[in-house]
Each structure stands twice: as structure tokens, then as C-alpha cells.
Amino acid sequence: MTAPLPPPGAPLQHYVSTAPFDPMSVEVMTDAQAKIHLASQARLMWWKFKRHKLALASGIFLLVLYGMIIIAEFLAPYNLHTRNVDFIHSPPQRVHLFHDGKFVGPFVYGRQMKLDMESLKRVYTNDRNDVEPLRFFCRGDSYRFWGLIEGNVHLVCPAKDGQMFLLGTDRLGRDVLSRIIYGARISLTIGLIGITISFVLGIVIGGLAGYHGGLFDLLVQRVIEVLQSLPSLPLWMALAAIMPVTWSPVLIYFGITIILGMLDWTGLARSVRSKLLSLREEDYVLAAQLMGAKSPRIIGRHLVPGFMSHLIATATISIPGMILGETALSFLGLGLRPPITSWGILLTEARSVSVIAFYPWLLFPMIPVILVILAFNFLGDGLRDAADPYR
């Protein structure tokens, strides 16, 4: 039996439940579905990035490298400028564990040098009677940690009154391994600082061009086309050559960094412009404009965060180009200069064919350059795929 209808004109009675509302009761999901449905954008990206095993391994490798440059003085067996005049152009030494069938632990054999009077080449031979055990967490060459704190503790050192050149020595008797470790600090950070400059310029200039359009956009596009039409290496060489020779190594370092950053923003600026040309027509942009938001706030708070993941992936792929640029300039003698040490400067020792033929270990600094470039490329591919986790 239904309740009687209220008389005409009488107010309708409403019944509202006072029980708390459970939104999950509308659609019941399993735990696996809820985990994905309620996951944040960052978590979804991380899940997809982990599936790219090569990118994940590359990211771990790069994290280890950047962690190593923080404690480069501790990791390097020798000081950056230590010279061993009795072991000039000494080839790499092998690390052994057993001597005459007995376990000794990590050690190297001592070396004797004699001069070949026909080729005037130093010939080194191992003295198997001279066993030089390696020392760990030991005191060795003194150094200034980041140029501030005096120290002399190293991860590994040669035996007392012994030598240890795992990657050989150069023409001044300096340990190549130690110089590669020190050079990593310059070669790896110059890419990060350069991409920071490029990132800021690309977002600001590309964002203004894509958001406002008009004459400013036209001028920016013509400038980008001119810069991209110029060969990169000759342009780097020309700008690097105008830096005064009287500049200190620190000024030259920042000068090279600024040059690399100011010439690499064009690709990022075009990516930002193309995104903003489409996003500026969205309703939330119009709502922000009607509420009185200024252009910098709309671009920085509403537009750029929408595709920041794509920008990070693009920037990651751009870092190898800057590392290669610094290496090329230093190799040609137009980039960083001693006493600053980078991988490019170390490769200047191997500019002669005869040097490569006689002392091939001087090419060892090329190995970390190749590994870092490949790692950044693989990491960029993984980040680019993870930037769109719904795809």
C-alpha cells in the first residue's frame, strides 16, 4: 500500500541518509584494480620505467658515477698531479691473487725499466720476486677534498715504496686511472650545468613563443632556424676561441658550459612551443585568464607541468651532446685547459698516431665517454616511454 500523496501546494518531504558515504561502494574493485586505479602519475611512470631493464640499469650506472665524483679524491689511488718520473709511459699492471700457487690476496708485481737503444722506447718487465700487496683504506698521497679539506686517505693504495698503475701512466708518469676519476667530475658536471641553462632558456623562450604567438613567435622561429643551420662543432670552436687566454680555469669552465647551454636550447624550445600551441586553447587556460592570472603563472603553473615528463626525457637525451661537445673542444685544444682535467683533456695525449701505436692505454679515457653516452641515451629512451604511462 503506497503512502498518500500530499495535497496540492504542500511542500515535498525529503529524506536524506545520515550514514557516511563510501565512494568505493559504487564500484567494487579488486585489490589489483584499486592499486592501479588509485596510483599517482609518478608511480605509474615508475612502474613502466622499471619494465625497461636497459634504462633501469643505465640509470643505476649513472647514479653510481655521479656518486663517485663526490668522493673522487678518496677513490683515486694517486693525487691528480703526482708524477712518477721512473715510470713514464708505464703500461697497465695486472692484479693477481695467487703467487707460486699460494693465495696472497690482491697484489701487483714490481717492475724494472730499461731503455731500448734502437727504438729509444722504455721497456718494462715484471719482477716476479717482487710481490707488492695492495692496501685498502690506506694513507697515501695528500689531497684537498673539493679544494677545502686536507686529507690523505684512499680506497686503495700501492704497497709501501711500491707502485700500482692499473691503467698505465702518461708522458709525465701520472696515473691514468686517477686522472680518469678526477676528470669525471668535470666531464659529468659540465653536462648537467649546461642542460640546466638550456632547460631554462628552452622553457622560457619556447613557452612565450607558443603562448603568445604573433611577432615574437615569428622572430623566435627565425632565430632557431638560423642557429640550427650552423654546424655545431665550428660554432663551438669559434666561440671557445674568443675566450681570453688570461682567464682562470674556473672562468673557462663556466664559459664552456654557458656556450654549450646557449646553443642547445633550440630543440627544447620548439618542443615547448608545439605543446603550448595546442594547450593554450584548453578551457582551464581560459578560466585562469578570466580569473586574472598573468602569463608567467599560466605557463609555469598550468601548462608546463602537463608535459614536464616529456621535457625531462628530452633534456636527458641532450646531456650526451654536451659531454661530447666539451670532449671535442678540449681534444682540439679550444676547450678546457690544464690544470683542469677532463676526459677530453686526457684524450689530447693520444692525438698522435705514433703515440697510439706505442702507448694504446692512453685511449682508456675514451671508454667512460662511450659508456656514459650510451647510458644517457638508454635512460632517455626509458624516460620517454615512461612519460606516457597510459600508452
Short mmCIF file of C-alpha atoms in Angstrom, two decimals:
data_model
loop_
_atom_site.label_atom_id
_atom_site.label_comp_id
_atom_site.label_asym_id
_atom_site.label_seq_id
_atom_site.Cartn_x
_atom_site.Cartn_y
_atom_site.Cartn_z
CA MET A 1 0.00 0.00 0.00
CA THR A 2 1.55 3.29 -1.07
CA ALA A 3 1.71 6.40 1.07
CA PRO A 4 -0.94 9.05 0.26
CA LEU A 5 0.15 11.94 -1.92
CA PRO A 6 0.49 15.34 -0.27
CA PRO A 7 -2.21 17.89 -1.06
CA PRO A 8 -1.55 20.33 -3.91
CA GLY A 9 0.74 23.19 -2.91
CA ALA A 10 2.14 21.40 0.11
CA PRO A 11 6.00 21.18 0.33
CA LEU A 12 7.54 17.85 -0.59
CA GLN A 13 9.29 15.96 2.17
CA HIS A 14 12.93 14.96 1.54
CA TYR A 15 14.65 12.07 3.26
CA VAL A 16 18.48 12.23 3.47
CA SER A 17 20.56 9.40 4.89
CA THR A 18 22.92 10.49 7.64
CA ALA A 19 25.20 7.46 7.14
CA PRO A 20 28.72 8.31 5.80
CA PHE A 21 29.05 7.86 2.06
CA ASP A 22 31.55 5.27 0.86
CA PRO A 23 32.61 6.05 -2.74
CA MET A 24 34.07 2.55 -3.09
CA SER A 25 30.58 1.08 -2.66
CA VAL A 26 29.51 2.44 -6.05
CA GLU A 27 32.02 0.28 -7.92
CA VAL A 28 33.68 -2.54 -6.06
CA MET A 29 37.23 -3.17 -7.37
CA THR A 30 39.69 -5.89 -6.61
CA ASP A 31 42.92 -5.06 -4.79
CA ALA A 32 44.90 -5.27 -8.05
CA GLN A 33 42.47 -2.92 -9.82
CA ALA A 34 42.46 -0.48 -6.93
CA LYS A 35 46.26 -0.42 -6.85
CA ILE A 36 46.40 0.75 -10.47
CA HIS A 37 43.30 2.96 -10.34
CA LEU A 38 44.46 4.89 -7.28
CA ALA A 39 48.14 5.12 -8.27
CA SER A 40 49.61 8.57 -8.87
CA GLN A 41 51.12 9.66 -12.17
CA ALA A 42 54.65 9.38 -10.74
CA ARG A 43 54.02 5.83 -9.52
CA LEU A 44 52.64 4.77 -12.90
CA MET A 45 55.71 6.22 -14.60
CA TRP A 46 57.99 4.36 -12.18
CA TRP A 47 56.22 1.07 -12.83
CA LYS A 48 56.59 1.49 -16.57
CA PHE A 49 60.19 2.67 -16.28
CA LYS A 50 61.13 -0.46 -14.27
CA ARG A 51 59.96 -2.63 -17.15
CA HIS A 52 62.67 -1.05 -19.34
CA LYS A 53 65.55 -3.09 -17.93
CA LEU A 54 68.26 -1.42 -20.02
CA ALA A 55 67.12 2.06 -18.99
CA LEU A 56 66.96 0.98 -15.34
CA ALA A 57 70.49 -0.43 -15.47
CA SER A 58 71.71 2.74 -17.19
CA GLY A 59 70.13 4.90 -14.51
CA ILE A 60 71.81 2.90 -11.74
CA PHE A 61 75.14 3.12 -13.59
CA LEU A 62 74.85 6.91 -13.90
CA LEU A 63 73.84 7.29 -10.26
CA VAL A 64 76.94 5.34 -9.24
CA LEU A 65 79.15 7.53 -11.46
CA TYR A 66 77.72 10.77 -10.09
CA GLY A 67 78.13 9.41 -6.59
CA MET A 68 81.77 8.58 -7.34
CA ILE A 69 82.64 12.12 -8.43
CA ILE A 70 81.66 13.38 -4.98
CA ILE A 71 84.47 11.34 -3.40
CA ALA A 72 86.89 11.29 -6.35
CA GLU A 73 89.88 12.17 -4.17
CA PHE A 74 89.20 9.17 -1.94
CA LEU A 75 88.69 6.75 -4.85
CA ALA A 76 91.75 7.79 -6.86
CA PRO A 77 94.93 5.87 -5.89
CA TYR A 78 97.15 8.90 -6.53
CA ASN A 79 96.86 12.66 -6.40
CA LEU A 80 95.85 14.30 -9.68
CA HIS A 81 99.29 15.84 -10.21
CA THR A 82 101.55 13.15 -8.72
CA ARG A 83 104.40 12.30 -11.11
CA ASN A 84 106.34 9.05 -11.10
CA VAL A 85 109.38 10.01 -13.17
CA ASP A 86 110.79 6.49 -13.01
CA PHE A 87 107.67 5.06 -14.65
CA ILE A 88 106.96 7.27 -17.65
CA HIS A 89 104.62 5.60 -20.15
CA SER A 90 104.39 2.51 -17.99
CA PRO A 91 101.82 0.01 -19.35
CA PRO A 92 98.91 -1.19 -17.20
CA GLN A 93 99.66 -3.63 -14.41
CA ARG A 94 97.61 -6.74 -13.80
CA VAL A 95 96.19 -7.51 -10.37
CA HIS A 96 96.96 -11.05 -9.17
CA LEU A 97 95.60 -13.14 -6.32
CA PHE A 98 97.96 -16.16 -6.33
CA HIS A 99 101.76 -16.25 -6.28
CA ASP A 100 103.53 -19.58 -6.88
CA GLY A 101 100.27 -21.42 -6.24
CA LYS A 102 99.61 -19.71 -2.91
CA PHE A 103 96.83 -17.24 -2.21
CA VAL A 104 98.37 -13.89 -1.36
CA GLY A 105 95.45 -11.52 -1.95
CA PRO A 106 95.30 -8.64 -4.42
CA PHE A 107 98.83 -7.67 -5.44
CA VAL A 108 100.90 -6.50 -8.40
CA TYR A 109 104.41 -7.43 -9.36
CA GLY A 110 107.14 -4.83 -9.15
CA ARG A 111 108.59 -3.50 -12.38
CA GLN A 112 112.01 -2.84 -13.80
CA MET A 113 112.66 -0.46 -16.67
CA LYS A 114 115.35 -0.48 -19.31
CA LEU A 115 115.77 1.72 -22.36
CA ASP A 116 115.74 0.12 -25.81
CA MET A 117 118.63 1.93 -27.55
CA GLU A 118 117.30 1.11 -31.02
CA SER A 119 113.77 2.48 -30.65
CA LEU A 120 114.53 4.68 -27.60
CA LYS A 121 111.43 3.18 -26.01
CA ARG A 122 111.16 2.35 -22.33
CA VAL A 123 110.65 -1.37 -21.84
CA TYR A 124 109.09 -2.53 -18.55
CA THR A 125 109.33 -6.09 -17.26
CA ASN A 126 107.66 -7.63 -14.21
CA ASP A 127 109.88 -8.77 -11.36
CA ARG A 128 108.15 -11.93 -10.12
CA ASN A 129 110.29 -11.89 -6.99
CA ASP A 130 108.86 -8.51 -6.00
CA VAL A 131 105.29 -9.07 -4.72
CA GLU A 132 103.60 -5.76 -3.81
CA PRO A 133 100.28 -6.35 -1.96
CA LEU A 134 97.64 -3.68 -2.40
CA ARG A 135 96.48 -1.74 0.64
CA PHE A 136 92.87 -0.74 1.25
CA PHE A 137 91.51 2.24 3.19
CA CYS A 138 95.07 3.42 3.49
CA ARG A 139 97.06 6.62 3.73
CA GLY A 140 98.78 7.77 0.56
CA ASP A 141 99.15 10.96 -1.49
CA SER A 142 97.79 14.04 0.22
CA TYR A 143 94.96 15.99 -1.38
CA ARG A 144 92.45 18.74 -0.67
CA PHE A 145 88.91 17.33 -0.69
CA TRP A 146 86.97 19.58 -3.09
CA GLY A 147 89.81 22.06 -2.62
CA LEU A 148 88.79 22.67 1.00
CA ILE A 149 89.76 19.89 3.42
CA GLU A 150 93.19 18.32 3.70
CA GLY A 151 93.24 14.52 3.53
CA ASN A 152 95.36 11.53 2.55
CA VAL A 153 93.03 8.51 2.93
CA HIS A 154 92.40 6.46 -0.23
CA LEU A 155 90.28 3.43 -1.04
CA VAL A 156 93.26 1.53 -2.44
CA CYS A 157 96.99 2.29 -2.39
CA PRO A 158 100.14 0.61 -3.67
CA ALA A 159 102.43 -1.20 -1.30
CA LYS A 160 104.91 0.77 0.75
CA ASP A 161 107.61 2.07 -1.62
CA GLY A 162 105.75 0.26 -4.44
CA GLN A 163 103.80 1.32 -7.49
CA MET A 164 100.36 0.49 -8.84
CA PHE A 165 99.30 1.65 -12.31
CA LEU A 166 96.19 -0.33 -13.21
CA LEU A 167 95.65 1.68 -16.41
CA GLY A 168 99.26 2.75 -17.03
CA THR A 169 100.87 6.17 -16.90
CA ASP A 170 101.19 9.11 -19.31
CA ARG A 171 104.20 11.02 -20.64
CA LEU A 172 104.78 12.65 -17.25
CA GLY A 173 104.42 9.46 -15.23
CA ARG A 174 100.93 10.36 -13.92
CA ASP A 175 98.50 7.55 -13.15
CA VAL A 176 95.85 7.33 -15.90
CA LEU A 177 93.21 5.74 -13.64
CA SER A 178 93.46 8.53 -11.08
CA ARG A 179 93.21 11.18 -13.79
CA ILE A 180 90.14 9.50 -15.31
CA ILE A 181 88.43 9.55 -11.91
CA TYR A 182 89.27 13.21 -11.39
CA GLY A 183 88.28 14.05 -14.98
CA ALA A 184 84.84 12.52 -14.46
CA ARG A 185 83.98 15.35 -12.08
CA ILE A 186 84.41 17.95 -14.82
CA SER A 187 83.06 15.99 -17.78
CA LEU A 188 79.90 14.83 -15.98
CA THR A 189 79.01 18.09 -14.25
CA ILE A 190 79.51 20.23 -17.34
CA GLY A 191 76.64 18.34 -18.97
CA LEU A 192 74.31 18.90 -16.00
CA ILE A 193 75.04 22.61 -15.71
CA GLY A 194 74.79 23.06 -19.48
CA ILE A 195 71.44 21.29 -19.68
CA THR A 196 70.14 23.43 -16.80
CA ILE A 197 70.90 26.58 -18.80
CA SER A 198 69.40 25.02 -21.92
CA PHE A 199 66.34 23.85 -19.97
CA VAL A 200 65.60 27.32 -18.60
CA LEU A 201 66.10 29.07 -21.95
CA GLY A 202 64.04 26.48 -23.83
CA ILE A 203 61.08 26.65 -21.43
CA VAL A 204 61.05 30.46 -21.15
CA ILE A 205 61.58 31.32 -24.82
CA GLY A 206 59.57 28.41 -26.20
CA GLY A 207 56.79 28.97 -23.67
CA LEU A 208 56.39 32.66 -24.52
CA ALA A 209 56.51 31.94 -28.25
CA GLY A 210 53.91 29.18 -28.04
CA TYR A 211 51.58 31.01 -25.63
CA HIS A 212 51.56 34.47 -27.21
CA GLY A 213 52.42 33.65 -30.83
CA GLY A 214 52.43 36.62 -33.16
CA LEU A 215 55.56 38.60 -33.97
CA PHE A 216 57.55 37.22 -31.03
CA ASP A 217 56.88 33.66 -32.18
CA LEU A 218 57.93 34.57 -35.71
CA LEU A 219 61.21 36.09 -34.54
CA VAL A 220 62.00 33.15 -32.24
CA GLN A 221 61.42 30.63 -35.02
CA ARG A 222 63.72 32.50 -37.41
CA VAL A 223 66.46 32.68 -34.74
CA ILE A 224 66.09 28.94 -34.06
CA GLU A 225 66.31 28.14 -37.77
CA VAL A 226 69.49 30.20 -38.11
CA LEU A 227 71.13 28.56 -35.08
CA GLN A 228 70.16 25.06 -36.21
CA SER A 229 71.50 25.69 -39.71
CA LEU A 230 75.01 26.42 -38.39
CA PRO A 231 77.39 23.45 -37.96
CA SER A 232 77.69 22.80 -34.23
CA LEU A 233 81.40 22.00 -33.95
CA PRO A 234 82.73 25.02 -35.93
CA LEU A 235 80.38 27.29 -33.99
CA TRP A 236 81.60 25.88 -30.67
CA MET A 237 85.19 26.29 -31.82
CA ALA A 238 84.64 29.92 -32.84
CA LEU A 239 83.00 30.86 -29.54
CA ALA A 240 85.56 28.95 -27.49
CA ALA A 241 88.45 30.58 -29.38
CA ILE A 242 87.34 34.10 -28.41
CA MET A 243 87.73 33.40 -24.68
CA PRO A 244 90.82 35.25 -23.39
CA VAL A 245 93.82 33.09 -22.58
CA THR A 246 94.24 35.07 -19.37
CA TRP A 247 91.05 33.65 -17.91
CA SER A 248 91.38 31.36 -14.93
CA PRO A 249 90.48 27.67 -15.34
CA VAL A 250 87.24 28.26 -13.39
CA LEU A 251 86.13 31.04 -15.74
CA ILE A 252 86.96 28.89 -18.76
CA TYR A 253 84.94 26.03 -17.26
CA PHE A 254 81.85 28.22 -16.83
CA GLY A 255 82.45 29.87 -20.21
CA ILE A 256 82.41 26.50 -22.00
CA THR A 257 79.33 25.48 -20.00
CA ILE A 258 77.44 28.65 -20.97
CA ILE A 259 78.39 28.23 -24.63
CA LEU A 260 77.13 24.64 -24.71
CA GLY A 261 73.93 25.58 -22.89
CA MET A 262 73.12 28.64 -25.01
CA LEU A 263 73.47 26.72 -28.27
CA ASP A 264 71.44 23.67 -27.26
CA TRP A 265 68.12 25.27 -26.25
CA THR A 266 66.62 25.40 -29.72
CA GLY A 267 65.27 21.85 -29.88
CA LEU A 268 63.73 22.08 -26.42
CA ALA A 269 62.17 25.47 -27.23
CA ARG A 270 60.44 24.04 -30.29
CA SER A 271 59.06 21.14 -28.27
CA VAL A 272 57.66 23.53 -25.65
CA ARG A 273 56.20 25.80 -28.34
CA SER A 274 54.41 22.98 -30.13
CA LYS A 275 52.86 21.75 -26.87
CA LEU A 276 51.71 25.19 -25.78
CA LEU A 277 50.15 25.97 -29.15
CA SER A 278 47.64 23.19 -28.52
CA LEU A 279 47.27 23.52 -24.74
CA ARG A 280 46.60 27.27 -24.76
CA GLU A 281 43.16 26.61 -26.29
CA GLU A 282 42.03 24.42 -23.37
CA ASP A 283 39.18 25.55 -21.12
CA TYR A 284 41.28 25.63 -17.95
CA VAL A 285 43.62 28.16 -19.58
CA LEU A 286 40.65 30.39 -20.40
CA ALA A 287 39.41 30.01 -16.83
CA ALA A 288 42.80 31.06 -15.48
CA GLN A 289 42.82 34.10 -17.79
CA LEU A 290 39.33 35.16 -16.65
CA MET A 291 40.45 34.89 -13.03
CA GLY A 292 43.23 37.38 -13.78
CA ALA A 293 46.25 35.08 -13.87
CA LYS A 294 49.28 36.53 -15.64
CA SER A 295 51.08 34.79 -18.50
CA PRO A 296 54.09 33.60 -16.43
CA ARG A 297 51.77 31.97 -13.89
CA ILE A 298 49.63 30.29 -16.54
CA ILE A 299 52.70 28.93 -18.34
CA GLY A 300 54.57 27.89 -15.21
CA ARG A 301 51.70 26.56 -13.07
CA HIS A 302 49.18 25.22 -15.58
CA LEU A 303 50.80 24.48 -18.94
CA VAL A 304 54.40 23.33 -18.43
CA PRO A 305 53.66 20.79 -15.62
CA GLY A 306 51.32 18.99 -18.01
CA PHE A 307 54.21 17.78 -20.14
CA MET A 308 57.15 18.12 -17.76
CA SER A 309 57.88 14.41 -18.03
CA HIS A 310 58.44 14.78 -21.77
CA LEU A 311 60.77 17.72 -21.16
CA ILE A 312 62.83 15.73 -18.65
CA ALA A 313 63.20 12.90 -21.17
CA THR A 314 64.24 15.36 -23.88
CA ALA A 315 66.76 17.01 -21.58
CA THR A 316 68.23 13.66 -20.58
CA ILE A 317 68.89 12.81 -24.22
CA SER A 318 70.56 16.22 -24.71
CA ILE A 319 73.17 15.75 -21.97
CA PRO A 320 75.36 13.38 -24.04
CA GLY A 321 75.66 16.01 -26.76
CA MET A 322 77.11 18.47 -24.26
CA ILE A 323 79.56 15.93 -22.88
CA LEU A 324 80.70 15.16 -26.42
CA GLY A 325 80.94 18.88 -27.16
CA GLU A 326 83.24 19.50 -24.19
CA THR A 327 85.30 16.43 -25.07
CA ALA A 328 85.69 17.55 -28.68
CA LEU A 329 86.64 21.13 -27.77
CA SER A 330 89.16 20.02 -25.15
CA PHE A 331 90.59 17.42 -27.53
CA LEU A 332 91.13 20.14 -30.14
CA GLY A 333 92.75 22.44 -27.58
CA LEU A 334 89.92 25.02 -27.63
CA GLY A 335 88.02 23.94 -24.55
CA LEU A 336 89.20 23.42 -21.01
CA ARG A 337 92.89 23.81 -20.32
CA PRO A 338 95.26 22.34 -17.74
CA PRO A 339 95.43 22.26 -14.75
CA ILE A 340 91.70 21.42 -15.11
CA THR A 341 91.38 17.76 -16.07
CA SER A 342 88.54 16.30 -18.09
CA TRP A 343 88.18 13.25 -20.30
CA GLY A 344 88.69 15.45 -23.36
CA ILE A 345 91.95 16.82 -22.00
CA LEU A 346 93.16 13.29 -21.21
CA LEU A 347 92.50 12.28 -24.82
CA THR A 348 94.80 15.03 -26.06
CA GLU A 349 97.66 12.76 -25.02
CA ALA A 350 96.61 10.37 -27.82
CA ARG A 351 96.37 12.81 -30.74
CA SER A 352 99.40 11.33 -32.47
CA VAL A 353 99.23 8.06 -34.38
CA SER A 354 102.68 7.10 -33.14
CA VAL A 355 101.62 7.63 -29.53
CA ILE A 356 98.58 5.39 -30.05
CA ALA A 357 100.78 2.72 -31.64
CA PHE A 358 103.31 2.71 -28.81
CA TYR A 359 101.06 3.58 -25.84
CA PRO A 360 97.49 2.43 -26.61
CA TRP A 361 96.43 2.66 -22.96
CA LEU A 362 96.28 6.44 -23.36
CA LEU A 363 92.96 5.84 -25.16
CA PHE A 364 91.37 4.44 -21.98
CA PRO A 365 89.60 7.79 -21.25
CA MET A 366 87.53 7.11 -24.36
CA ILE A 367 85.85 4.12 -22.66
CA PRO A 368 83.95 6.10 -19.96
CA VAL A 369 82.90 8.66 -22.58
CA ILE A 370 81.30 5.91 -24.69
CA LEU A 371 79.68 4.22 -21.69
CA VAL A 372 78.21 7.47 -20.35
CA ILE A 373 76.85 8.50 -23.77
CA LEU A 374 75.18 5.10 -24.22
CA ALA A 375 73.81 5.14 -20.66
CA PHE A 376 72.22 8.57 -21.11
CA ASN A 377 70.67 7.54 -24.42
CA PHE A 378 69.21 4.35 -22.93
CA LEU A 379 67.98 6.28 -19.89
CA GLY A 380 66.36 8.89 -22.14
CA ASP A 381 64.57 6.19 -24.13
CA GLY A 382 63.21 4.67 -20.92
CA LEU A 383 62.07 8.04 -19.55
CA ARG A 384 60.43 8.94 -22.85
CA ASP A 385 58.43 5.71 -22.83
CA ALA A 386 57.53 6.10 -19.16
CA ALA A 387 56.45 9.73 -19.68
CA ASP A 388 53.18 8.42 -21.12
CA PRO A 389 52.26 5.52 -18.80
CA TYR A 390 48.76 5.19 -20.27
CA ARG A 391 50.02 4.41 -23.76
#
